[in-house]
XYZ file of C-alpha atoms in Angstrom:
754
model
C 233.324 110.924 -30.049
C 230.218 109.869 -31.412
C 227.159 110.605 -29.392
C 224.329 108.290 -28.623
C 220.956 109.514 -27.725
C 218.425 107.667 -29.868
C 217.615 104.869 -32.361
C 215.838 104.698 -35.312
C 212.877 102.999 -37.160
C 212.592 100.825 -40.171
C 213.478 101.629 -43.705
C 212.254 98.763 -45.805
C 209.526 97.260 -43.978
C 207.312 95.960 -46.760
C 204.056 94.574 -45.473
C 201.407 96.565 -47.084
C 198.342 98.534 -45.241
C 195.370 96.488 -44.095
C 191.838 97.491 -43.640
C 190.820 95.932 -40.601
C 193.684 93.848 -38.942
C 196.878 94.936 -37.585
C 200.287 93.563 -39.116
C 203.336 94.281 -36.809
C 206.265 94.749 -39.374
C 209.809 95.653 -38.165
C 209.107 98.487 -35.806
C 205.845 99.481 -37.823
C 202.343 98.599 -37.563
C 200.147 99.383 -40.524
C 196.523 99.385 -39.356
C 192.951 100.771 -40.029
C 189.477 100.290 -38.962
C 185.993 101.109 -40.191
C 185.771 103.855 -37.948
C 189.070 105.656 -39.097
C 188.743 108.539 -41.808
C 187.909 107.343 -45.281
C 191.188 107.023 -47.434
C 193.486 107.092 -44.420
C 196.464 104.837 -43.796
C 198.030 104.837 -40.262
C 201.494 103.377 -39.345
C 202.982 103.590 -35.764
C 206.341 102.488 -34.171
C 206.343 99.074 -32.749
C 207.959 98.569 -29.326
C 211.570 98.880 -29.470
C 213.932 100.442 -32.127
C 214.672 99.650 -35.787
C 218.249 100.063 -36.831
C 217.852 100.676 -40.610
C 217.415 104.434 -40.944
C 217.240 108.014 -39.201
C 215.337 109.464 -42.040
C 211.684 109.690 -41.261
C 210.782 110.161 -44.951
C 212.551 107.041 -45.903
C 210.983 105.231 -43.069
C 207.649 105.849 -44.620
C 208.539 103.792 -47.609
C 206.875 100.976 -45.934
C 203.764 102.193 -47.066
C 202.669 101.049 -50.608
C 202.945 103.866 -53.124
C 205.438 105.995 -51.074
C 208.756 106.523 -52.492
C 211.825 108.929 -51.574
C 213.801 111.424 -53.583
C 217.161 111.188 -52.679
C 218.986 114.068 -50.718
C 221.074 114.200 -47.542
C 221.069 111.426 -45.036
C 218.056 112.562 -42.769
C 216.341 114.975 -45.577
C 214.835 112.643 -48.250
C 211.832 114.133 -49.582
C 208.711 111.679 -49.813
C 207.183 111.174 -53.260
C 203.814 109.762 -53.356
C 202.252 108.693 -56.717
C 204.590 111.043 -58.708
C 204.224 114.023 -56.597
C 206.860 115.335 -54.009
C 207.904 118.010 -51.910
C 205.691 121.004 -51.433
C 203.144 119.272 -53.715
C 202.414 117.223 -50.681
C 200.575 118.717 -47.573
C 203.226 117.596 -44.835
C 202.324 118.534 -41.190
C 204.364 117.835 -38.061
C 202.062 118.062 -34.816
C 199.810 120.326 -37.079
C 202.801 122.675 -38.217
C 203.121 123.474 -41.796
C 206.863 123.840 -42.065
C 208.424 125.087 -45.423
C 211.981 124.580 -46.393
C 214.200 127.522 -45.583
C 217.003 126.612 -48.227
C 217.252 127.131 -51.986
C 218.154 123.313 -52.088
C 215.297 122.346 -49.748
C 217.827 120.776 -47.409
C 215.420 121.175 -44.533
C 212.102 119.932 -45.388
C 209.441 119.274 -42.832
C 210.197 115.497 -42.283
C 213.853 116.313 -41.593
C 213.268 117.919 -38.243
C 211.778 114.552 -36.744
C 213.849 111.385 -35.990
C 211.843 108.127 -36.447
C 212.443 107.633 -32.799
C 210.238 110.719 -31.999
C 207.268 109.593 -34.134
C 203.997 108.440 -32.210
C 201.859 108.077 -35.279
C 201.812 109.033 -39.035
C 198.704 109.197 -40.907
C 198.869 109.267 -44.744
C 196.243 110.018 -47.448
C 197.641 108.437 -50.654
C 194.869 109.119 -52.929
C 192.560 112.006 -52.159
C 192.910 113.861 -48.967
C 189.920 115.712 -46.987
C 190.289 119.419 -47.004
C 190.710 119.338 -43.238
C 194.003 117.714 -43.793
C 195.574 120.822 -45.036
C 195.530 123.023 -48.351
C 198.242 124.461 -50.716
C 198.995 121.194 -52.213
C 197.765 118.937 -54.922
C 198.981 115.480 -53.865
C 198.756 113.332 -50.802
C 198.541 114.536 -47.177
C 201.177 113.515 -44.609
C 200.525 114.033 -40.758
C 203.229 113.197 -38.226
C 202.410 113.276 -34.559
C 205.407 113.151 -32.276
C 205.201 111.238 -28.992
C 203.301 112.540 -26.111
C 203.230 111.045 -22.442
C 199.981 109.464 -21.461
C 198.075 110.297 -18.447
C 197.266 107.812 -15.678
C 193.639 106.584 -14.938
C 191.734 108.205 -12.336
C 193.104 107.190 -8.749
C 196.177 105.648 -10.027
C 199.677 106.599 -8.767
C 202.075 108.743 -10.925
C 204.152 106.633 -13.393
C 207.427 106.829 -14.834
C 208.865 105.369 -17.996
C 211.263 105.629 -20.770
C 213.321 103.916 -23.362
C 217.035 103.863 -24.377
C 218.465 102.476 -27.455
C 221.360 102.279 -29.860
C 222.386 101.120 -33.342
C 224.994 100.850 -35.790
C 225.315 100.222 -39.538
C 228.460 99.279 -41.047
C 228.066 101.067 -44.255
C 229.088 104.675 -43.535
C 230.063 103.774 -40.045
C 226.639 105.142 -38.727
C 226.323 105.244 -35.052
C 222.870 106.397 -33.537
C 220.988 106.270 -30.292
C 217.945 107.473 -28.676
C 216.607 108.449 -25.114
C 212.991 108.645 -23.996
C 211.825 109.705 -20.459
C 208.148 110.197 -19.375
C 206.247 111.078 -16.125
C 202.658 110.836 -15.990
C 199.918 111.636 -13.334
C 196.264 111.984 -13.747
C 196.413 115.640 -14.723
C 199.757 116.338 -15.773
C 202.446 114.674 -18.066
C 205.836 115.463 -19.231
C 208.087 113.773 -21.862
C 211.301 113.939 -23.308
C 212.674 112.246 -26.397
C 216.247 112.760 -27.730
C 217.879 111.190 -30.905
C 221.289 111.713 -32.492
C 222.978 110.104 -35.383
C 226.634 110.299 -36.914
C 227.654 108.970 -40.400
C 230.545 108.896 -42.488
C 230.303 108.589 -46.387
C 228.626 105.524 -47.474
C 229.977 102.816 -49.698
C 228.329 101.963 -53.229
C 228.079 98.366 -54.562
C 231.108 96.434 -55.263
C 231.119 97.199 -58.841
C 231.060 100.992 -58.472
C 234.229 103.032 -59.360
C 234.651 106.659 -58.666
C 235.766 108.851 -61.673
C 238.559 110.743 -59.724
C 240.108 110.813 -56.550
C 238.747 113.547 -54.483
C 238.320 114.499 -50.914
C 239.263 116.472 -47.996
C 242.848 117.372 -47.102
C 244.765 114.343 -45.801
C 241.826 112.008 -47.038
C 241.546 110.332 -50.251
C 237.934 108.794 -51.367
C 238.090 104.943 -51.882
C 237.132 103.859 -55.183
C 233.610 102.811 -54.139
C 233.096 105.543 -51.667
C 230.010 108.094 -52.429
C 231.231 111.605 -51.702
C 229.367 114.174 -49.808
C 227.171 111.436 -48.099
C 228.107 111.975 -44.562
C 225.970 113.764 -42.039
C 225.354 114.421 -38.236
C 222.164 115.153 -36.498
C 220.659 115.869 -33.112
C 217.147 116.307 -32.217
C 215.323 117.147 -29.099
C 211.521 116.974 -28.209
C 209.985 118.277 -24.734
C 206.183 117.731 -24.181
C 204.129 119.067 -21.605
C 200.433 118.247 -21.108
C 197.757 119.234 -18.736
C 194.294 117.835 -18.261
C 192.073 119.724 -16.151
C 189.169 117.250 -16.568
C 188.323 114.290 -18.782
C 186.729 116.494 -21.563
C 189.735 119.123 -22.379
C 193.620 119.044 -22.649
C 196.316 121.636 -23.100
C 199.528 120.582 -24.616
C 202.869 122.323 -25.141
C 205.719 120.856 -27.276
C 209.160 122.291 -28.117
C 211.440 120.901 -30.696
C 214.990 121.654 -30.999
C 217.363 120.542 -33.966
C 221.177 120.903 -34.361
C 222.819 119.778 -37.670
C 226.469 120.736 -37.592
C 226.763 119.390 -41.118
C 224.853 117.239 -43.822
C 226.567 116.640 -47.144
C 224.304 116.094 -50.272
C 225.681 114.043 -53.378
C 223.078 115.362 -55.550
C 223.610 119.154 -54.708
C 226.603 121.483 -55.538
C 226.596 122.754 -51.808
C 226.273 121.133 -48.637
C 224.687 122.074 -45.282
C 227.258 123.564 -42.909
C 224.701 124.200 -40.185
C 221.128 123.980 -39.537
C 219.596 125.201 -36.178
C 215.870 125.339 -35.706
C 213.421 125.860 -32.923
C 209.663 125.088 -32.718
C 207.054 126.271 -30.220
C 203.743 124.645 -30.610
C 200.586 125.001 -28.274
C 197.422 123.220 -28.566
C 194.144 122.766 -27.042
C 191.272 120.168 -27.407
C 187.949 120.066 -25.743
C 184.840 118.289 -25.788
C 181.359 119.895 -25.197
C 177.705 118.962 -25.591
C 177.596 120.200 -29.072
C 180.895 118.478 -30.144
C 184.740 118.962 -30.275
C 186.784 122.168 -30.375
C 190.462 122.442 -31.342
C 192.792 125.462 -31.288
C 196.471 125.704 -32.039
C 199.353 128.186 -32.417
C 202.932 127.606 -33.423
C 206.223 129.319 -34.368
C 209.253 127.761 -36.107
C 212.602 129.594 -36.663
C 215.436 128.137 -38.879
C 219.134 129.568 -39.163
C 220.376 127.692 -42.169
C 224.002 127.783 -43.532
C 225.609 126.172 -46.789
C 228.863 126.060 -48.442
C 231.185 123.509 -50.080
C 231.929 120.515 -48.141
C 235.098 119.109 -47.895
C 234.710 116.402 -50.387
C 233.474 119.177 -52.990
C 236.277 121.685 -52.242
C 239.198 119.710 -53.373
C 239.944 117.782 -56.643
C 242.803 115.379 -56.697
C 244.765 115.911 -60.157
C 245.657 118.638 -62.453
C 243.523 120.740 -64.824
C 244.857 118.592 -67.667
C 243.402 115.454 -66.240
C 245.994 113.683 -64.309
C 245.060 111.732 -61.257
C 247.089 111.309 -57.958
C 247.327 107.676 -57.235
C 245.013 106.192 -54.199
C 246.164 107.405 -50.884
C 248.039 110.671 -52.429
C 247.451 113.836 -50.567
C 245.517 117.044 -51.850
C 247.290 119.946 -53.132
C 246.845 122.830 -50.538
C 243.862 124.793 -51.622
C 244.873 128.416 -52.679
C 242.353 131.227 -52.670
C 241.929 131.058 -56.417
C 243.022 127.775 -58.015
C 241.839 125.523 -61.000
C 241.982 122.388 -58.648
C 240.355 124.012 -55.652
C 237.166 125.764 -54.936
C 237.166 128.800 -52.719
C 234.235 129.168 -50.426
C 230.776 130.256 -51.149
C 228.967 130.932 -48.125
C 225.188 131.026 -48.266
C 222.778 131.940 -45.554
C 219.061 131.350 -45.059
C 216.974 132.850 -42.073
C 213.316 131.371 -42.162
C 210.117 131.691 -39.903
C 207.125 129.650 -40.081
C 204.110 130.380 -37.946
C 200.466 129.668 -37.836
C 197.075 129.451 -35.942
C 194.247 127.125 -36.450
C 190.846 126.922 -34.919
C 188.119 124.243 -35.614
C 185.062 122.798 -34.476
C 183.225 119.531 -35.092
C 179.440 119.682 -34.683
C 177.594 116.370 -34.004
C 174.521 116.649 -36.185
C 173.136 113.332 -35.532
C 174.373 109.890 -34.636
C 175.517 109.189 -38.114
C 176.461 112.950 -39.324
C 178.956 115.620 -38.350
C 180.054 118.982 -39.688
C 183.664 120.150 -39.413
C 184.065 123.871 -39.569
C 187.577 125.355 -39.342
C 189.992 128.385 -40.145
C 193.754 128.379 -40.589
C 196.337 131.140 -40.814
C 200.097 130.065 -42.062
C 202.718 132.837 -42.441
C 206.183 132.457 -43.800
C 209.112 134.685 -43.633
C 212.455 134.345 -45.669
C 215.754 135.834 -46.205
C 218.254 134.250 -48.449
C 221.648 136.004 -48.820
C 225.167 135.102 -50.050
C 228.191 136.990 -48.647
C 231.125 137.971 -50.735
C 233.885 135.254 -51.685
C 235.957 134.044 -54.525
C 237.039 135.813 -57.806
C 233.363 136.737 -59.298
C 231.552 136.397 -56.095
C 232.031 140.013 -54.657
C 232.375 142.834 -53.724
C 228.626 142.894 -52.479
C 226.251 140.800 -50.735
C 224.040 138.540 -53.280
C 220.406 138.832 -52.173
C 218.785 135.528 -53.561
C 215.529 136.507 -51.818
C 215.180 139.535 -49.599
C 212.057 139.842 -47.190
C 210.243 137.030 -48.737
C 206.489 136.906 -47.423
C 204.045 134.269 -47.905
C 200.697 134.434 -45.931
C 197.907 131.869 -46.278
C 194.273 132.473 -45.123
C 192.027 129.591 -45.148
C 188.347 128.721 -44.516
C 186.945 125.182 -44.803
C 183.901 122.966 -44.075
C 183.669 119.203 -44.076
C 180.507 117.076 -43.812
C 180.840 113.474 -42.639
C 178.137 111.004 -43.023
C 177.457 107.303 -42.359
C 174.603 105.745 -44.306
C 174.482 101.894 -43.790
C 177.589 100.352 -45.373
C 178.791 103.674 -46.840
C 180.885 106.485 -45.335
C 181.142 109.652 -47.041
C 183.274 112.870 -46.489
C 182.701 116.013 -48.361
C 184.469 118.927 -48.043
C 185.113 122.550 -49.411
C 188.090 124.856 -48.476
C 189.002 128.384 -49.814
C 192.582 129.777 -49.230
C 193.799 133.535 -50.020
C 197.609 133.123 -50.685
C 199.486 136.579 -50.364
C 203.270 136.729 -51.367
C 205.509 139.471 -51.684
C 209.533 140.198 -51.651
C 211.666 143.193 -51.617
C 214.181 144.568 -54.038
C 217.456 142.350 -54.658
C 221.016 142.718 -55.879
C 224.049 140.706 -57.201
C 227.518 140.730 -56.040
C 228.265 142.979 -58.675
C 226.383 146.526 -58.210
C 228.440 148.727 -60.569
C 229.873 147.905 -64.138
C 233.319 149.002 -63.161
C 234.093 146.728 -60.435
C 237.086 144.254 -60.638
C 238.159 141.646 -61.553
C 236.461 142.401 -65.008
C 236.062 146.051 -65.492
C 233.329 147.320 -67.559
C 231.468 143.939 -67.617
C 228.213 142.692 -66.184
C 229.377 139.200 -64.813
C 226.575 136.780 -65.379
C 223.973 139.659 -66.074
C 223.731 140.309 -62.371
C 223.003 144.078 -62.655
C 220.708 143.664 -65.594
C 218.719 140.777 -63.937
C 218.479 142.662 -60.609
C 217.442 145.875 -62.454
C 214.650 144.058 -64.375
C 213.502 142.193 -61.169
C 213.334 145.336 -59.059
C 211.345 147.223 -61.701
C 208.572 144.614 -61.455
C 205.606 144.529 -58.988
C 206.283 141.842 -56.709
C 203.374 141.427 -54.592
C 200.840 138.321 -55.844
C 197.453 137.337 -54.620
C 195.898 133.865 -55.387
C 192.392 132.762 -54.714
C 192.347 129.141 -54.500
C 189.420 126.659 -54.011
C 189.728 122.880 -53.065
C 186.876 120.424 -53.011
C 187.177 116.822 -52.217
C 184.755 113.912 -51.683
C 185.763 110.449 -50.361
C 183.429 107.372 -50.008
C 184.033 103.836 -48.453
C 181.643 101.002 -48.981
C 182.220 98.194 -46.685
C 179.885 95.452 -48.623
C 180.852 92.572 -46.226
C 183.912 91.247 -44.286
C 185.416 90.112 -47.246
C 185.058 93.194 -49.633
C 185.640 96.763 -49.158
C 185.636 99.606 -51.754
C 186.884 103.196 -51.799
C 186.464 106.020 -54.175
C 187.470 109.851 -54.285
C 187.466 113.009 -56.415
C 189.238 116.196 -55.623
C 189.993 119.695 -57.061
C 193.253 120.811 -55.170
C 195.313 123.907 -55.611
C 198.778 125.051 -54.687
C 200.309 128.487 -55.175
C 204.110 128.668 -56.112
C 206.693 128.991 -53.461
C 208.820 131.849 -52.717
C 211.967 130.099 -54.454
C 209.600 129.411 -57.678
C 208.501 132.903 -57.906
C 211.177 135.233 -56.579
C 214.607 133.675 -57.629
C 215.766 136.107 -60.141
C 219.425 135.668 -61.524
C 220.027 133.880 -64.878
C 223.680 133.717 -64.272
C 224.588 130.189 -64.405
C 226.525 130.285 -61.043
C 223.694 131.750 -59.174
C 221.033 129.547 -60.719
C 222.804 126.365 -59.880
C 222.192 127.247 -56.340
C 218.578 127.268 -56.518
C 217.626 123.673 -57.301
C 215.476 121.545 -54.992
C 215.168 118.431 -57.273
C 218.758 117.290 -57.279
C 219.339 117.195 -61.253
C 222.285 119.190 -61.249
C 220.634 122.212 -63.367
C 220.096 125.678 -62.453
C 216.540 127.258 -62.079
C 215.283 130.821 -62.184
C 211.838 131.753 -60.807
C 208.806 133.529 -62.398
C 206.824 136.170 -60.753
C 203.982 135.412 -63.085
C 203.477 131.674 -62.259
C 199.899 130.712 -61.633
C 198.875 128.354 -58.989
C 198.633 124.571 -59.859
C 195.221 122.914 -59.934
C 194.814 119.250 -59.793
C 191.872 117.155 -60.574
C 192.250 113.696 -59.178
C 190.146 110.431 -59.214
C 190.942 107.408 -57.201
C 189.331 104.101 -56.626
C 190.332 101.071 -54.873
C 189.141 97.416 -54.193
C 190.140 95.175 -51.344
C 189.219 91.553 -50.949
C 189.911 89.365 -48.065
C 189.823 85.643 -47.293
C 188.405 84.088 -44.260
C 190.188 84.655 -40.893
C 192.776 86.725 -42.593
C 194.131 83.831 -44.812
C 194.707 86.171 -47.824
C 194.199 89.683 -48.953
C 194.261 91.567 -52.389
C 194.026 95.162 -53.036
C 193.866 97.175 -56.422
C 194.243 101.029 -56.482
C 194.140 102.841 -59.983
C 194.428 106.635 -59.838
C 194.705 109.687 -62.375
C 195.471 113.566 -61.795
C 195.249 116.130 -64.688
C 196.904 119.316 -63.510
C 196.479 122.691 -64.966
C 199.337 125.057 -64.844
C 201.681 122.289 -63.504
C 204.965 123.934 -62.637
C 207.554 122.397 -65.058
C 210.702 124.171 -66.497
C 211.945 125.485 -69.949
C 215.525 125.744 -70.779
C 216.748 129.375 -71.108
C 220.657 128.788 -71.568
C 223.153 125.710 -72.064
C 220.495 124.200 -73.877
C 222.593 121.581 -75.856
C 222.576 117.777 -75.342
C 224.458 116.065 -72.371
C 225.071 119.249 -70.489
C 223.758 120.832 -67.029
C 221.690 123.910 -68.223
C 219.695 126.775 -66.663
C 215.938 126.656 -66.588
C 213.073 128.880 -65.864
C 209.880 127.628 -63.926
C 207.054 127.596 -66.256
C 203.283 126.475 -66.122
C 202.263 123.487 -68.507
C 199.406 121.053 -68.150
C 200.326 117.593 -66.994
C 198.791 114.453 -66.262
C 199.845 111.731 -64.007
C 198.280 108.199 -63.574
C 199.178 104.852 -62.284
C 198.234 101.704 -60.130
C 199.035 100.232 -56.873
C 198.674 96.558 -56.208
C 199.041 94.998 -52.791
C 198.654 91.217 -52.040
C 199.345 88.898 -48.998
C 198.724 85.421 -48.266
C 199.162 83.409 -44.982
C 201.616 80.344 -45.680
C 201.404 78.555 -42.316
C 199.760 79.518 -39.117
C 200.309 78.162 -35.450
C 202.836 75.399 -36.556
C 205.845 74.086 -34.822
C 208.061 76.926 -36.980
C 205.624 79.617 -36.065
C 203.368 81.831 -38.473
C 204.650 82.359 -42.165
C 203.283 85.301 -44.356
C 203.938 86.053 -47.850
C 203.264 89.852 -48.817
C 204.138 91.866 -52.017
C 203.622 95.336 -53.475
C 203.721 96.439 -57.062
C 203.490 100.123 -58.250
C 203.480 102.097 -61.669
C 203.355 105.972 -62.094
C 203.522 107.656 -65.459
C 203.672 111.426 -65.743
C 203.406 113.555 -68.855
C 203.708 117.065 -69.867
C 200.784 117.505 -72.098
C 201.996 120.813 -73.623
C 205.531 119.618 -74.764
C 204.962 115.860 -74.752
C 207.780 115.434 -72.478
C 208.098 113.077 -69.553
C 207.603 114.761 -66.001
C 210.822 114.404 -63.796
C 211.558 112.140 -61.174
C 208.804 109.654 -61.649
C 209.600 106.136 -60.093
C 209.802 103.380 -62.696
C 207.988 100.215 -62.286
C 208.690 98.621 -58.897
C 207.827 95.823 -56.628
C 208.652 94.389 -53.069
C 208.281 91.150 -51.928
C 208.506 89.882 -48.383
C 208.323 86.401 -46.442
C 207.978 87.001 -42.699
C 208.251 84.279 -40.052
C 207.316 84.939 -36.505
C 207.457 82.382 -33.479
C 207.261 83.573 -30.014
C 209.570 86.531 -29.421
C 211.422 85.895 -32.743
C 210.472 87.516 -36.076
C 212.541 86.955 -39.293
C 212.122 88.325 -42.702
C 213.414 88.010 -46.299
C 212.833 90.892 -48.505
C 213.222 91.557 -52.136
C 213.280 94.817 -53.856
C 212.702 95.073 -57.567
C 212.880 98.144 -59.857
C 212.840 98.313 -63.692
C 215.142 100.602 -65.882
C 214.324 104.271 -66.030
C 213.657 104.941 -69.571
C 210.986 107.593 -69.431
C 212.899 110.663 -68.618
C 212.451 114.522 -68.745
C 214.300 115.695 -71.700
C 213.966 119.501 -70.558
C 216.015 118.608 -67.495
C 218.297 116.026 -69.357
C 217.313 113.685 -66.798
C 219.722 110.592 -66.365
C 218.836 107.126 -67.096
C 219.189 104.383 -64.372
C 219.334 100.577 -64.946
C 216.890 98.041 -63.328
C 218.096 96.145 -60.347
C 217.042 93.607 -57.768
C 218.023 93.778 -54.183
C 217.642 91.304 -51.161
C 217.573 92.058 -47.517
C 217.617 89.760 -44.512
C 216.209 91.037 -41.208
C 215.866 89.542 -37.576
C 214.540 90.501 -34.363
C 214.156 88.846 -30.942
C 212.042 90.299 -28.114
C 212.154 89.316 -24.459
C 210.619 91.251 -21.426
C 211.645 94.823 -21.980
C 214.629 94.245 -24.436
C 214.606 94.030 -28.276
C 217.514 93.056 -30.448
C 217.524 93.640 -34.067
C 220.207 92.631 -36.697
C 220.292 92.119 -40.387
C 221.829 92.619 -43.742
C 220.735 95.239 -46.497
C 221.790 94.644 -50.084
C 222.921 91.010 -49.206
C 224.815 90.621 -52.507
C 226.478 93.945 -52.447
C 224.742 94.977 -55.875
C 225.833 98.119 -57.737
C 222.862 100.223 -58.589
C 221.793 103.630 -59.119
C 218.893 105.442 -57.270
C 216.026 106.049 -59.712
C 215.025 109.119 -57.710
C 218.491 110.283 -56.506
C 219.362 112.776 -59.131
C 222.793 113.678 -60.469
C 225.931 112.698 -58.695
C 227.924 116.165 -57.965
C 229.124 114.867 -54.657
C 232.882 115.288 -55.362
C 235.297 117.805 -56.866
C 235.062 121.046 -57.416
C 231.375 121.088 -58.491
C 230.945 124.775 -59.577
C 233.617 124.175 -62.318
C 231.270 124.305 -65.467
C 232.065 122.513 -67.591
C 233.684 119.886 -65.228
C 237.369 119.431 -65.032
C 238.390 116.300 -66.918
C 237.714 113.001 -65.030
C 235.290 114.715 -62.725
C 231.706 112.710 -62.670
C 229.593 115.912 -63.064
C 227.653 114.708 -66.097
C 225.807 111.570 -66.800
C 226.385 109.883 -63.522
C 223.225 109.295 -61.181
C 223.775 108.931 -57.589
C 224.646 105.377 -56.733
C 222.888 103.417 -54.101
C 224.349 101.903 -50.923
C 226.280 98.611 -51.141
C 225.872 95.765 -48.426
C 225.453 96.959 -44.919
C 225.402 94.937 -41.631
C 223.266 96.547 -38.831
C 222.351 95.588 -35.285
C 220.154 97.566 -32.759
C 219.419 97.122 -29.120
C 216.579 98.576 -27.277
C 215.511 98.730 -23.690
C 212.078 99.833 -22.201
C 212.229 101.215 -18.664
């Protein structure tokens, strides 16, 4: 029986960010004031729930310039202005959480349901050094919900929220529960969330290439294999305020994902258990503010073939069973069945932070801080199948990654100008122990006298190397805002940002095709091999924006061009299988790269205080270009030209919205990765919400006309059949097929505030 504990927030709420006013979008408020940090965009959940997504990364798509790279149902990777994943600084309650998976199935935002979010702060252009290091792109800072204290003399208060939602496409059922107790000096709160989903259905014109699926189940012709998932998140918060100048807070986050399938990966998540402990302190003194934090996160992660990937309906000669046919029982070794390939990861992230903000004058302050971050990782694969034995394959053994950072940041207010200037230094120390493959001796069966996949040669060469590396990284950032008048505002930013390679980029060692395909966190179907000698990426970024507003909020227009030059950008070069129209094995390699683009935001008030309420027209246009300057190739997974248009009507407790989503064809693709083309498309979404007293009802239709389309950032579709059969068996869609987007879906959500 599907569980209910939590409801979710909005996926496609398209009103853009505003500098001085607050716009209430479906479940999101995008806001800003002239006292907020320069370059920052804030989004907050509105009262009630939104029934569109349980994926926090996808929920952020409401912010102009933010896209998502497709993955599992709750594990999308945010992409901002062409940079994604670990190139972004992503913090949850101040915690830096790195993925513990060779496919990055458990990124930081996958551990938080939108229902648990209190506020998100995003620096889309240049981020201050205090927002985090070890990243060359934007900064995302998520704060989960914390109960509020009562005012002095008030009686203790209790509160809460309960909600549920349903989406027809994928039979998605979700729910949330929140309970709070607040007194003058003590507060406690709990938020729980759960979601259960089947495979989703593509648009009406999509047809699968073969009938595949789990025993006793055949995929429908329009069903997207390996897209089902189930996830539950719990969050407990305790806060103590001994006086009005200090606060101590403890948060515990627990996640249980029994399964999450991935249509663009050859493996699926078969279990993910995570525990997070987070203790923080803030205090106000005569000289300024003091903040301290310590946290620890532990993840136990498992992967294997999900049921849609384990079976193939048909014979090796290419015949297919008819719709509704049964799968042939899976023998241990069979050309039509895949034996299991269990993979395990044990990851730990921890850290401490200390910072003090000194008020130098009424208009100047100095922030000084220190960060320590530690990552520990073991990644091993136990014996299975024909070639994957007799020993245990150690992908990464005792991986270590430590960061030691010092930073200083000066904030100044001079007339209409606000400046933020910062300097940060990080020492990054990395190491890993010796490894081994499944094969440890040449005489082991089933192929005596052979080194299957060069496992012995590759591990011997890796173990002979010195593994420890030390990087000394410098970050510098300057942000400025000029509020010339009530009708105009300008921003500018310059930065030098640095990111050291991750453990999976430096220490994955096997060139064997079977193993390399397991090390892929971009979903392109290829295999990847690390390089110990990779250099840190260094990005030089310039960003400007101008915003103009009409009287009394009648209209708004914002233009934001940007450019980044990246020295030693970690791209990839082909080392085997380097022929056209073929999945291949690549090695990470440093190249110089350039990214540039433009964000355009606009809105105008169509009507105000009429008998039919208020009407607002808003839109966004985004363009990003990424180039490898050494090879003259295109960078991978860059969103094509795209636009969003929304007409919103609000009247009393009612809010309605018509949204249009437009994406051009993807014709600039990475040749090294054999990136697949996607066609242009246009989608329409309808949304409605009505709020009365403590209750909010939401309903709508996504992809109203059930259009068939492919996800430009979704990667390669390897979601069905025996996906480790390379080259694929006949009729299996393992080459040239992008992941299809969802077809039409009706949704409804109900939320009640206690």
